[in-house]
mmCIF file of C-alpha atoms in Angstrom:
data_model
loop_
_atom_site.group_PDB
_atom_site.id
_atom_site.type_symbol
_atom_site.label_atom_id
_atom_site.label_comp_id
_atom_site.label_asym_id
_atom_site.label_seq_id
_atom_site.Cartn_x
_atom_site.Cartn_y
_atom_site.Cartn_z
ATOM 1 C CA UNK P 221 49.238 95.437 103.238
ATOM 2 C CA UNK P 222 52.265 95.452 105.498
ATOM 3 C CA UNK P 223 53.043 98.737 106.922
ATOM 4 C CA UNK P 224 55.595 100.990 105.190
ATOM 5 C CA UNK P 225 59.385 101.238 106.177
ATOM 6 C CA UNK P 226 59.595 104.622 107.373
ATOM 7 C CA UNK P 227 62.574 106.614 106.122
ATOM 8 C CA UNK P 228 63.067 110.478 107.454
ATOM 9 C CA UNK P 229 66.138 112.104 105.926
ATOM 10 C CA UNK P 230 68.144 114.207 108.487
ATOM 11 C CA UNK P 231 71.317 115.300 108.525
ATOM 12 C CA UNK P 232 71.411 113.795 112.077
ATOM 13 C CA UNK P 233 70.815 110.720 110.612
ATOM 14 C CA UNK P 234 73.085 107.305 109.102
ATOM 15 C CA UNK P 235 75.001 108.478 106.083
ATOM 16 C CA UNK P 236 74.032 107.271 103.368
ATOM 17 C CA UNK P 237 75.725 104.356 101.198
ATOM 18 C CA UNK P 238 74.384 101.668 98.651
ATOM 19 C CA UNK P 239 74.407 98.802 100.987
ATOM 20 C CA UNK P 240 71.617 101.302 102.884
ATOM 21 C CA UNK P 241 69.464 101.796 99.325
ATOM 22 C CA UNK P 242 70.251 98.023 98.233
ATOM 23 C CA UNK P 243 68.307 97.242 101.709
ATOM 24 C CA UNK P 244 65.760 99.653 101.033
ATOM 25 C CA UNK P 245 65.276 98.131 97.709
ATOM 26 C CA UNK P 246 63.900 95.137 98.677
ATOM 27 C CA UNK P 247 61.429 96.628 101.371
ATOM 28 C CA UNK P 248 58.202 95.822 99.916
ATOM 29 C CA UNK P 249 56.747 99.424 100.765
ATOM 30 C CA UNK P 250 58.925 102.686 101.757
ATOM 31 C CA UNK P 251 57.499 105.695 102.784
ATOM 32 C CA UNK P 252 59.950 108.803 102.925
ATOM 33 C CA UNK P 253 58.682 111.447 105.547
ATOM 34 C CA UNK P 254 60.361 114.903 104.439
ATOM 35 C CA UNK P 255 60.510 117.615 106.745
ATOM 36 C CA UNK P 256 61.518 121.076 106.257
ATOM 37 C CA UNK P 257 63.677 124.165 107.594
ATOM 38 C CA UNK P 258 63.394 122.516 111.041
ATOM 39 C CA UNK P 259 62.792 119.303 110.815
ATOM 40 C CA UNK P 260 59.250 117.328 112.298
ATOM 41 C CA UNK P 261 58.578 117.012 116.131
ATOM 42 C CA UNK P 262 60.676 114.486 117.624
ATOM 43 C CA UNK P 263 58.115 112.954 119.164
ATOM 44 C CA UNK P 264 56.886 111.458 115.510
ATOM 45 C CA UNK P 265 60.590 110.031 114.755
ATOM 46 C CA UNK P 266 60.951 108.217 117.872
ATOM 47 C CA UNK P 267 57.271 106.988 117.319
ATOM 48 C CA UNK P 268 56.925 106.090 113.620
ATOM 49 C CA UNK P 269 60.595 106.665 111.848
ATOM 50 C CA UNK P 270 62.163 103.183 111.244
ATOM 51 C CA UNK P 271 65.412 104.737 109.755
ATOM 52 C CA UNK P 272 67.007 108.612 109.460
ATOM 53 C CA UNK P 273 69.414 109.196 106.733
ATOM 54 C CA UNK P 274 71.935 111.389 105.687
ATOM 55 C CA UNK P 275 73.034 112.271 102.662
ATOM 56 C CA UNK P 276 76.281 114.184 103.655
ATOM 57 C CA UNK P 277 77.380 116.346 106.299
ATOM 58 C CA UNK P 278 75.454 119.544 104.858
ATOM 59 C CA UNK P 279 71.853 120.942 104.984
ATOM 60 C CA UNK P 280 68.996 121.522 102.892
ATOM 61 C CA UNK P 281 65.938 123.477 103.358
ATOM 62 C CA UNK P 282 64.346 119.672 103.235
ATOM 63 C CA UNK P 283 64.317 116.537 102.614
ATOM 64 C CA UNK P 284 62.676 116.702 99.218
ATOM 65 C CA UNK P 285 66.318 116.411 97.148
ATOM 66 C CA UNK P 286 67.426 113.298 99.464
ATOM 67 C CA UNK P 287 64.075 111.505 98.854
ATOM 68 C CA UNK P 288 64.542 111.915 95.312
ATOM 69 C CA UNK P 289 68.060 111.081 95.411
ATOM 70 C CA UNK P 290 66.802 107.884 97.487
ATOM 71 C CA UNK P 291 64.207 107.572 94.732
ATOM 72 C CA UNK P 292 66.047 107.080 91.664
ATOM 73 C CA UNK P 293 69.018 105.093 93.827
ATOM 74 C CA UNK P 294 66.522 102.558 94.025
ATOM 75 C CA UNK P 295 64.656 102.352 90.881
ATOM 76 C CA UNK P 296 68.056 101.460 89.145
ATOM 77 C CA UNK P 297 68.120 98.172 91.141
ATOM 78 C CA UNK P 298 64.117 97.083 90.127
ATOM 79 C CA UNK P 299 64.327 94.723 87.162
ATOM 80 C CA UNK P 300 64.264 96.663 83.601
ATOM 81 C CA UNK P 301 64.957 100.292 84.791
ATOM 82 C CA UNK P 302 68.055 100.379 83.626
ATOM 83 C CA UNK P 303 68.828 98.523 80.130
ATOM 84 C CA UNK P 304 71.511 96.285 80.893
ATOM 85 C CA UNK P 305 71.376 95.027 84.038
ATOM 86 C CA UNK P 306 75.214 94.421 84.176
ATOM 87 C CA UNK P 307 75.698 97.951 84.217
ATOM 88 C CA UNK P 308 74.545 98.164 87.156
ATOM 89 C CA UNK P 309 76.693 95.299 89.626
ATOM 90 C CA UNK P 310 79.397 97.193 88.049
ATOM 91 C CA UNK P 311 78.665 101.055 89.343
ATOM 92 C CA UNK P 312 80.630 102.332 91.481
ATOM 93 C CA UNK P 313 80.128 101.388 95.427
ATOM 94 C CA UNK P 314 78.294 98.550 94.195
ATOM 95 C CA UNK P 315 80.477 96.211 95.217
ATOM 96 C CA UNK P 316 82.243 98.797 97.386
ATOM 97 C CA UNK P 317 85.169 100.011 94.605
ATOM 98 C CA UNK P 318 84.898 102.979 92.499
ATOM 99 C CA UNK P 319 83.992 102.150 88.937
ATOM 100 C CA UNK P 320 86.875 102.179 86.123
ATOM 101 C CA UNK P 321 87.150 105.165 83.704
ATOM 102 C CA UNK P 322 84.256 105.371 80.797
ATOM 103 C CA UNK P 323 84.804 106.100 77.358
ATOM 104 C CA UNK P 324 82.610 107.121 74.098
ATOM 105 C CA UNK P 325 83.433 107.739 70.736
ATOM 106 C CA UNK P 326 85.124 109.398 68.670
ATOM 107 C CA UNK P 327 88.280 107.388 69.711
ATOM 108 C CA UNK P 328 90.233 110.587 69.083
ATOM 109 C CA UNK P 329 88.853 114.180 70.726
ATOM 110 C CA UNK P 330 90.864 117.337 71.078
ATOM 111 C CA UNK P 331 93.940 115.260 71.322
ATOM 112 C CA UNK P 332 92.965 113.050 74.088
ATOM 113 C CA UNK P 333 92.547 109.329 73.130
ATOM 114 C CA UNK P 334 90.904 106.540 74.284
ATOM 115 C CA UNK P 335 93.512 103.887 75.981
ATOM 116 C CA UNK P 336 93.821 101.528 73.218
ATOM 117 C CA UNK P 337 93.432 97.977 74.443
ATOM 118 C CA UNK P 338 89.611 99.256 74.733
ATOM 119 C CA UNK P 339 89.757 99.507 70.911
ATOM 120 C CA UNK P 340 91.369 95.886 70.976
ATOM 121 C CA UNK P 341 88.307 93.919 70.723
ATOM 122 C CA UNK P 342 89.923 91.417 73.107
ATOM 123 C CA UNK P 343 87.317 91.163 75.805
ATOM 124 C CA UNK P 344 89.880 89.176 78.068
ATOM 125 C CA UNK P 345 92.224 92.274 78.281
ATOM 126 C CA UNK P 346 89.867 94.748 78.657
ATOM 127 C CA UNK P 347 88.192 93.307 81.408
ATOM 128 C CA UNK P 348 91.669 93.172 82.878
ATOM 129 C CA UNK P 349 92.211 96.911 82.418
ATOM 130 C CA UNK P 350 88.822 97.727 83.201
ATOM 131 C CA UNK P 351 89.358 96.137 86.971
ATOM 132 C CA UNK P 352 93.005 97.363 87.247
ATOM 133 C CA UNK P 353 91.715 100.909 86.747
ATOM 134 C CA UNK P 354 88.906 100.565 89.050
ATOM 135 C CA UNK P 355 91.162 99.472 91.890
ATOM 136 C CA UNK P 356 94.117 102.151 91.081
ATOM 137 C CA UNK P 357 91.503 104.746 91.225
ATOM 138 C CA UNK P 358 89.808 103.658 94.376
ATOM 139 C CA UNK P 359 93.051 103.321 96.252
ATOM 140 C CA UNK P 360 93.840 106.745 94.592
ATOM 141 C CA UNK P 361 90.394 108.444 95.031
ATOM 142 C CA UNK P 362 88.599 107.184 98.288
ATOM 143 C CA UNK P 363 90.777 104.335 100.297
ATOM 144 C CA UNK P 364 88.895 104.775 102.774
ATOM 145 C CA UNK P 365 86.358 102.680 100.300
ATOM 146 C CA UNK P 366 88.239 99.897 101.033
ATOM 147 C CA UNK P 367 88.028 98.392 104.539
ATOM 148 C CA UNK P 368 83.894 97.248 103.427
ATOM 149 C CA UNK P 369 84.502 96.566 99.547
ATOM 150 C CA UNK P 370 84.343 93.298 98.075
ATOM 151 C CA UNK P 371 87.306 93.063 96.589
ATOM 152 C CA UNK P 372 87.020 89.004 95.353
ATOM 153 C CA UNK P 373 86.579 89.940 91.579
ATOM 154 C CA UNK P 374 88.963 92.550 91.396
ATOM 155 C CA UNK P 375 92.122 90.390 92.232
ATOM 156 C CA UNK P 376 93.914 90.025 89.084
ATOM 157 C CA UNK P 377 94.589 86.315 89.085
ATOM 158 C CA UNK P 378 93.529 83.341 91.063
ATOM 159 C CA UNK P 379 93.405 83.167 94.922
ATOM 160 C CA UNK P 380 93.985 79.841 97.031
ATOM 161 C CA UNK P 381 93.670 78.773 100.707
ATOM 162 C CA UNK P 382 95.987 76.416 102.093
ATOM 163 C CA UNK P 383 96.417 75.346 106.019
ATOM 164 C CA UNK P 384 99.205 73.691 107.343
ATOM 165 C CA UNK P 385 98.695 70.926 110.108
ATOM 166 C CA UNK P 386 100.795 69.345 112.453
ATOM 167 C CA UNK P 387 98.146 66.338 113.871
ATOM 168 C CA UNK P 388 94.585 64.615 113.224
ATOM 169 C CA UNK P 389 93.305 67.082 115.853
ATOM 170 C CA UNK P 390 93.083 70.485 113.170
ATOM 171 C CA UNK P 391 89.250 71.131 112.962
ATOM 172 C CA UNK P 392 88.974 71.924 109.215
ATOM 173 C CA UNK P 393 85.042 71.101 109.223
ATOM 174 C CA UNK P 394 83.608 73.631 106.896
ATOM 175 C CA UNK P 395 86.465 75.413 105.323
ATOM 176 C CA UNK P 396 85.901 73.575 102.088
ATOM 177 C CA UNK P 397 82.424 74.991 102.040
ATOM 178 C CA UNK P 398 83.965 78.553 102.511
ATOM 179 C CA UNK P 399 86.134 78.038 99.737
ATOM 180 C CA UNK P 400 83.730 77.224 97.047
ATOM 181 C CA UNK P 401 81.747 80.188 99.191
ATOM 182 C CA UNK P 402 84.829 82.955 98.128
ATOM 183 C CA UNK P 403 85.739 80.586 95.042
ATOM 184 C CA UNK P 404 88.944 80.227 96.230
ATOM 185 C CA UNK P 405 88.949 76.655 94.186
ATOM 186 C CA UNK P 406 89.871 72.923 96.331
ATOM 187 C CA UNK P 407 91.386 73.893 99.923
ATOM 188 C CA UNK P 408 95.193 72.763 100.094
ATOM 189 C CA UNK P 409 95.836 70.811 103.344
ATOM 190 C CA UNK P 410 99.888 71.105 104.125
ATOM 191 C CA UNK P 411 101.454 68.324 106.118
ATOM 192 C CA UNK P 412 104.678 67.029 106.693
ATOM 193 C CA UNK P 413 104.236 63.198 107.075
ATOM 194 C CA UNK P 414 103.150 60.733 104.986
ATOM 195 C CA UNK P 415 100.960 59.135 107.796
ATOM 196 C CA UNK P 416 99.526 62.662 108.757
ATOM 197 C CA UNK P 417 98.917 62.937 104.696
ATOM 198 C CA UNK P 418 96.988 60.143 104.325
ATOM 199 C CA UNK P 419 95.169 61.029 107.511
ATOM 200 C CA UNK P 420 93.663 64.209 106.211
ATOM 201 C CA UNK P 421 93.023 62.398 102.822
ATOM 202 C CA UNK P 422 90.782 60.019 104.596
ATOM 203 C CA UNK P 423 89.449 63.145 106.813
ATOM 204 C CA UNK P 424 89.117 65.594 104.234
ATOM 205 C CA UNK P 425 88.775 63.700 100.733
ATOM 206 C CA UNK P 426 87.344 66.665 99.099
ATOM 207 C CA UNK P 427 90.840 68.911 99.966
ATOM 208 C CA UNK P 428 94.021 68.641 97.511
ATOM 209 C CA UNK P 429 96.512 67.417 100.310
ATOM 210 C CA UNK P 430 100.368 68.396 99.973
ATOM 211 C CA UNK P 431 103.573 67.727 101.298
ATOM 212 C CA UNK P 432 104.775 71.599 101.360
ATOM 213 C CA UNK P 433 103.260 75.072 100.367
ATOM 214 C CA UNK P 434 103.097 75.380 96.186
ATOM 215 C CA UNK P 435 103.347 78.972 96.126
ATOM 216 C CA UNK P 436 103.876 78.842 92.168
ATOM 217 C CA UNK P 437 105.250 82.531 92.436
ATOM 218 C CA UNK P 438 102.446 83.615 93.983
ATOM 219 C CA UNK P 439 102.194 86.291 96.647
ATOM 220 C CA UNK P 440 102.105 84.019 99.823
ATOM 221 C CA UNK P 441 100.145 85.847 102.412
ATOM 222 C CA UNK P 442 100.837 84.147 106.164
ATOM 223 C CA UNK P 443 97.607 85.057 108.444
ATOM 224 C CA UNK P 444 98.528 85.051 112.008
ATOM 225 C CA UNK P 445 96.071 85.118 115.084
ATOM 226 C CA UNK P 446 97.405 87.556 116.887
ATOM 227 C CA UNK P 447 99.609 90.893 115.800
ATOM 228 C CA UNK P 448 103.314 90.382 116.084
ATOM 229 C CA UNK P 449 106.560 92.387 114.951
ATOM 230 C CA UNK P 450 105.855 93.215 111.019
ATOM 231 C CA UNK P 451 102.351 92.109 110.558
ATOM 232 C CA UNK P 452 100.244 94.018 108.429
ATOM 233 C CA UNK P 453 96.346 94.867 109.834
ATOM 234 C CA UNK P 454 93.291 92.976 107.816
ATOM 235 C CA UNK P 455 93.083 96.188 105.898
ATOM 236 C CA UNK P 456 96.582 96.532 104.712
ATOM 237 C CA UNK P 457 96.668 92.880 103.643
ATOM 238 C CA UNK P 458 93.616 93.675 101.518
ATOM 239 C CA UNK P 459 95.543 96.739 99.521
ATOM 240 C CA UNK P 460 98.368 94.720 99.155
ATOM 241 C CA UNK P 461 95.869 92.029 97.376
ATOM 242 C CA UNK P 462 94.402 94.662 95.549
ATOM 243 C CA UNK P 463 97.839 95.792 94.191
ATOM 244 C CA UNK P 464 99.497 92.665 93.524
ATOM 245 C CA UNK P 465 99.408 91.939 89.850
ATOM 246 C CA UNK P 466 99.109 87.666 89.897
ATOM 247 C CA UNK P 467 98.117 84.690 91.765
ATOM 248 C CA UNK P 468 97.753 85.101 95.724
ATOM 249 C CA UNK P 469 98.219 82.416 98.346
ATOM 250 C CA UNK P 470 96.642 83.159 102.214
ATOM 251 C CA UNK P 471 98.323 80.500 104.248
ATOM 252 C CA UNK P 472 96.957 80.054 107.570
ATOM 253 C CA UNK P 473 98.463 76.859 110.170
ATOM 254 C CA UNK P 474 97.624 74.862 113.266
ATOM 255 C CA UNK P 475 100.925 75.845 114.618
ATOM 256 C CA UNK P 476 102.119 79.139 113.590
ATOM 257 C CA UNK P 477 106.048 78.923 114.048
ATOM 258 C CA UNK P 478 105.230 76.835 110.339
ATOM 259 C CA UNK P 479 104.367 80.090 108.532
ATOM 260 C CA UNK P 480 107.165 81.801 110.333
ATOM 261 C CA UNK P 481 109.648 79.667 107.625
ATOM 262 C CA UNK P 482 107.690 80.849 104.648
ATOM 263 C CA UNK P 483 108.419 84.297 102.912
ATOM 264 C CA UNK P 484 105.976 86.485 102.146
ATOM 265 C CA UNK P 485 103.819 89.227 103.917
ATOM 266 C CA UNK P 486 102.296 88.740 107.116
ATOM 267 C CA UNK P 487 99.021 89.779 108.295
ATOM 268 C CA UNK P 488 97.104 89.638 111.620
ATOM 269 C CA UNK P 489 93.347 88.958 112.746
ATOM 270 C CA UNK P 490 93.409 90.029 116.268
ATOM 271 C CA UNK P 491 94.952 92.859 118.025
ATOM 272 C CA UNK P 492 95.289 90.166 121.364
ATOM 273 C CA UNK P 493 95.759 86.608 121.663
ATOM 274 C CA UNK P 494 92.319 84.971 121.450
ATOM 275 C CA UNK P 495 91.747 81.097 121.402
ATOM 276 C CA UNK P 496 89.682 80.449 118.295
ATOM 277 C CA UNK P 497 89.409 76.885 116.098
ATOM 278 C CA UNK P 498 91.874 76.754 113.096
ATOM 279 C CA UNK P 499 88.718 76.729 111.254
ATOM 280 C CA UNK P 500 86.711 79.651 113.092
ATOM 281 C CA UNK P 501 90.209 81.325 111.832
ATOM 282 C CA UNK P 502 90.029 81.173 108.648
ATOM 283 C CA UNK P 503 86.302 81.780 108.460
ATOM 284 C CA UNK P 504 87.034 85.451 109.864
ATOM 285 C CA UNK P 505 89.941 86.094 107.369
ATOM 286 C CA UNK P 506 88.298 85.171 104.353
ATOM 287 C CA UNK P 507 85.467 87.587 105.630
ATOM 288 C CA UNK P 508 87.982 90.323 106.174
ATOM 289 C CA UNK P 509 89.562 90.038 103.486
ATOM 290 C CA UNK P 510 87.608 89.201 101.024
ATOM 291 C CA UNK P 511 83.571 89.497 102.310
ATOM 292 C CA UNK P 512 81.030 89.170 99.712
ATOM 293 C CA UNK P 513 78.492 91.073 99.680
#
């Protein structure tokens, strides 16, 4: 048998969080070492402790309570612990959001009542409320929640890529890949002439190629490289995602004075000018902005 992951909890140690018990989950052997009052002789932890957690910035007499909270944190991840295993990719943190308001019967108690389109029966509708809740309470509730969720499924409507090019020479290699990756749909390839057009079409066959940005009322968010005057930070795009109620559009380009004639927000990936591929680009934003986990 391999030897056991070693897990001391500490208050001196990594706070807790359920990407930490996700990876403890699928350790094939944990062993939780719990001191007490004082702690165990350093010597041990820098000797046998693989990882120290925390469980919050307070302390306990030992580190019985965190081991059992680590305990039952990861039995609800093995296999038939928990009876629908739905329930639990849609916990809160799982995917890094707060989970939506719950509700029981009666539908009516002490005057308060359950919202109604959960008494609807139309599945559609409640999902819809069920992930516009979730996201109004986490940007309520815990924002800070925010910059490491994965906020892909809790976008209200659709969410498309598009890159504008100016010549043959945009390096687009992979970004069609990363868009079935963040199902995002076909990548939309934006150029001006009919030559360059049929270029990319010959270059790219598996891309939807168009003569101007279809924003289809959606909100058009243009990603810059660098931070300019009125550019939002990764994070702020990612609220403003979050918030919008319909289809979203992130529009990166080869040359950036194109996005410049768009509307729409503007967002930045680097606070300096860097000199990263067009496709290196838009590799980072979709992992900023929308990073599966």
């Amino acid at each position: 048998m391999k030897p056991g992951f070693v897990v001391f909890p500490s208050p001196q140690g990594v706070l807790i969080s359920q990407e930490i018990i996700e990876s403890l989950a699928h350790q094939e052997h944990v062993i939780i070492f719990c001191g007490h009052y004082e702690g165990i002789d350093e010597r041990f932890i820098e000797k046998y402790v693989d990882l120290e957690i925390s469980i919050g910035d307070c302390v306990l007499t030992g580190g019985e309570i965190p081991a059992m909270l680590m305990i039952d944190s990861m039995s609800r991840l093995v296999p038939g612990v928990v009876g629908k295993s739905k329930a639990v990719v849609e916990d809160s943190f799982y995917r890094g959001m707060l989970d939506n308001p719950n509700y029981t019967r009666p539908a009516s108690w002490e005057g308060l009542e359950v919202p109604e389109v959960l008494l609807s029966g139309n599945e559609r509708e409640i999902s819809r409320w069920r992930r516009r809740e979730a996201v109004t309470r986490t940007l309520t509730r815990r924002p800070d929640l925010i910059s490491r969720a994965s906020v892909r499924d809790y976008i209200s409507e659709g969410i498309s890529l598009a890159v504008i090019v100016d010549d043959e020479e945009a390096n687009l290699s992979g970004v069609s890949d990363l868009c079935r990756a963040y199902d995002l749909g076909r990548l939309f390839i934006v150029a001006r002439t009919r030559e360059l057009r049929e270029a990319m079409k010959k270059k790219y066959p598996e891309a939807k190629i168009l003569a101007r940005v279809e924003s289809d009322s959606a909100l058009v968010v243009k990603l810059f490289a660098e931070a300019r005057e009125n550019s939002l930070h990764s994070l702020e795009i990612k609220r403003k995602c979050l918030e919008h109620e319909g289809k979203i559009l992130l529009v990166l380009a080869q040359d950036e004075r194109a996005l410049e004639r768009l509307d729409g927000v503007s967002g930045y990936l680097y606070e300096r000018d860097i000199n990263v591929p067009l496709n290196i680009q838009v590799g980072i934003a979709l992992d900023r902005l929308l990073g599966k986990r």
